[in-house]
Amino acid sequence: MQVNHKILRLVFALGTGLLVSYWSYQWITNPQRAAERAVEEAVVQESRLVLLSYVSDNETVELSDPLERVRAAGKVYIYPIEDGWEISGQYKRHNDSGWHAFLMRLDKDSRLLSLSVEDNDPDLAIKAGADLKFSVSREK
C-alpha cells in the first residue's frame, strides 16, 4: 500500500495548526494571567516608591524596572519568593553617567524587607549605616 504524502502533510499541518490555535486561545483568555500581572504591576509600583525614597534626594531619577525596561541598563526581573517578592533593576540619577543596579525584597504586603544597591555615593553609604534594611556596595 502506497501512502499519499501530499494528503498526509496537509492533514498533519491542519491538525498542528488547530492545536496551536486552541492552545493560544486558552493561554490568551486565561483570566489568572491577567490577575497575576495586575498584582505584579502593583508590587513594582510600590517598589519604585521605596527605591526613590532611598536614592532620589529630591533629584530626577530614571528607572529601569520590570514595568519599564531600558535595554541599555541591563536585565530586570520580578520574582515571587516564599514570603513576598524579589525585584531587580537599575536606576540613574540626573548627574550620573552610568546605571546603578538594585535588588529589593518585599513582603507579601509590599513592605520593604531589604534593599541593596551598587553605588559609590557617600550619602547613600551614610544612609545604609543607619538603616538595617538598606545596604550599599561599591560599584566595580
PDB file of C-alpha atoms in Angstrom, residues 42-119:
ATOM      1  CA  ALA A  42       1.164  46.919  41.851  1.00  0.00           C
ATOM      2  CA  VAL A  43       4.241  45.421  43.525  1.00  0.00           C
ATOM      3  CA  VAL A  44       6.580  47.132  41.055  1.00  0.00           C
ATOM      4  CA  GLN A  45       4.784  50.460  41.584  1.00  0.00           C
ATOM      5  CA  GLU A  46       5.335  50.106  45.343  1.00  0.00           C
ATOM      6  CA  SER A  47       8.978  49.122  44.810  1.00  0.00           C
ATOM      7  CA  ARG A  48       9.514  52.311  42.801  1.00  0.00           C
ATOM      8  CA  LEU A  49       8.275  54.420  45.697  1.00  0.00           C
ATOM      9  CA  VAL A  50      10.537  52.597  48.141  1.00  0.00           C
ATOM     10  CA  LEU A  51      13.581  52.883  45.888  1.00  0.00           C
ATOM     11  CA  LEU A  52      13.029  56.567  45.217  1.00  0.00           C
ATOM     12  CA  SER A  53      12.648  57.273  48.931  1.00  0.00           C
ATOM     13  CA  TYR A  54      16.171  55.906  49.443  1.00  0.00           C
ATOM     14  CA  VAL A  55      18.114  57.121  46.399  1.00  0.00           C
ATOM     15  CA  SER A  56      16.446  60.207  44.940  1.00  0.00           C
ATOM     16  CA  ASP A  57      17.137  63.067  47.424  1.00  0.00           C
ATOM     17  CA  ASN A  58      14.572  65.142  45.501  1.00  0.00           C
ATOM     18  CA  GLU A  59      16.518  64.623  42.262  1.00  0.00           C
ATOM     19  CA  THR A  60      15.249  63.260  38.991  1.00  0.00           C
ATOM     20  CA  VAL A  61      15.881  59.520  38.829  1.00  0.00           C
ATOM     21  CA  GLU A  62      15.485  57.394  35.718  1.00  0.00           C
ATOM     22  CA  LEU A  63      14.406  53.808  36.399  1.00  0.00           C
ATOM     23  CA  SER A  64      14.753  50.554  34.536  1.00  0.00           C
ATOM     24  CA  ASP A  65      12.441  48.029  36.180  1.00  0.00           C
ATOM     25  CA  PRO A  66      10.068  45.219  35.152  1.00  0.00           C
ATOM     26  CA  LEU A  67       7.406  47.711  34.009  1.00  0.00           C
ATOM     27  CA  GLU A  68       9.708  49.969  32.000  1.00  0.00           C
ATOM     28  CA  ARG A  69      12.889  48.232  30.952  1.00  0.00           C
ATOM     29  CA  VAL A  70      15.719  50.258  29.462  1.00  0.00           C
ATOM     30  CA  ARG A  71      17.738  47.810  27.371  1.00  0.00           C
ATOM     31  CA  ALA A  72      20.960  49.789  27.739  1.00  0.00           C
ATOM     32  CA  ALA A  73      20.736  49.464  31.528  1.00  0.00           C
ATOM     33  CA  GLY A  74      20.564  45.661  31.650  1.00  0.00           C
ATOM     34  CA  LYS A  75      18.266  42.903  32.778  1.00  0.00           C
ATOM     35  CA  VAL A  76      15.383  43.349  35.190  1.00  0.00           C
ATOM     36  CA  TYR A  77      13.035  40.909  36.847  1.00  0.00           C
ATOM     37  CA  ILE A  78      10.270  40.406  39.357  1.00  0.00           C
ATOM     38  CA  TYR A  79      10.174  37.028  41.016  1.00  0.00           C
ATOM     39  CA  PRO A  80       7.784  35.636  43.630  1.00  0.00           C
ATOM     40  CA  ILE A  81       9.581  34.234  46.659  1.00  0.00           C
ATOM     41  CA  GLU A  82       8.257  32.348  49.651  1.00  0.00           C
ATOM     42  CA  ASP A  83       7.497  35.409  51.765  1.00  0.00           C
ATOM     43  CA  GLY A  84       6.905  38.051  49.075  1.00  0.00           C
ATOM     44  CA  TRP A  85       8.697  39.395  46.013  1.00  0.00           C
ATOM     45  CA  GLU A  86      12.177  39.993  44.698  1.00  0.00           C
ATOM     46  CA  ILE A  87      12.676  42.813  42.204  1.00  0.00           C
ATOM     47  CA  SER A  88      15.835  43.839  40.409  1.00  0.00           C
ATOM     48  CA  GLY A  89      16.586  46.712  38.113  1.00  0.00           C
ATOM     49  CA  GLN A  90      18.718  49.791  37.670  1.00  0.00           C
ATOM     50  CA  TYR A  91      18.467  53.491  38.351  1.00  0.00           C
ATOM     51  CA  LYS A  92      20.325  56.548  37.143  1.00  0.00           C
ATOM     52  CA  ARG A  93      20.315  59.968  38.778  1.00  0.00           C
ATOM     53  CA  HIS A  94      20.331  63.029  36.543  1.00  0.00           C
ATOM     54  CA  ASN A  95      24.008  63.805  37.242  1.00  0.00           C
ATOM     55  CA  ASP A  96      25.281  60.215  36.858  1.00  0.00           C
ATOM     56  CA  SER A  97      26.751  58.823  33.674  1.00  0.00           C
ATOM     57  CA  GLY A  98      26.040  55.167  34.421  1.00  0.00           C
ATOM     58  CA  TRP A  99      23.322  52.905  35.744  1.00  0.00           C
ATOM     59  CA  HIS A 100      23.303  51.575  39.313  1.00  0.00           C
ATOM     60  CA  ALA A 101      21.912  48.098  39.987  1.00  0.00           C
ATOM     61  CA  PHE A 102      19.462  47.402  42.790  1.00  0.00           C
ATOM     62  CA  LEU A 103      17.940  44.300  44.311  1.00  0.00           C
ATOM     63  CA  MET A 104      14.887  44.629  46.524  1.00  0.00           C
ATOM     64  CA  ARG A 105      12.918  42.152  48.587  1.00  0.00           C
ATOM     65  CA  LEU A 106       9.360  42.996  49.591  1.00  0.00           C
ATOM     66  CA  ASP A 107       6.972  41.027  51.762  1.00  0.00           C
ATOM     67  CA  LYS A 108       3.513  39.963  50.603  1.00  0.00           C
ATOM     68  CA  ASP A 109       2.117  43.353  51.678  1.00  0.00           C
ATOM     69  CA  SER A 110       4.787  45.211  49.641  1.00  0.00           C
ATOM     70  CA  ARG A 111       6.723  46.315  52.711  1.00  0.00           C
ATOM     71  CA  LEU A 112      10.488  46.502  52.395  1.00  0.00           C
ATOM     72  CA  LEU A 113      12.486  43.541  53.692  1.00  0.00           C
ATOM     73  CA  SER A 114      15.817  44.533  52.156  1.00  0.00           C
ATOM     74  CA  LEU A 115      17.264  46.857  49.542  1.00  0.00           C
ATOM     75  CA  SER A 116      20.737  46.503  48.133  1.00  0.00           C
ATOM     76  CA  VAL A 117      22.240  48.963  45.647  1.00  0.00           C
ATOM     77  CA  GLU A 118      25.570  49.269  43.864  1.00  0.00           C
ATOM     78  CA  ASP A 119      26.541  52.914  44.107  1.00  0.00           C
TER      79      ASP A 119
END
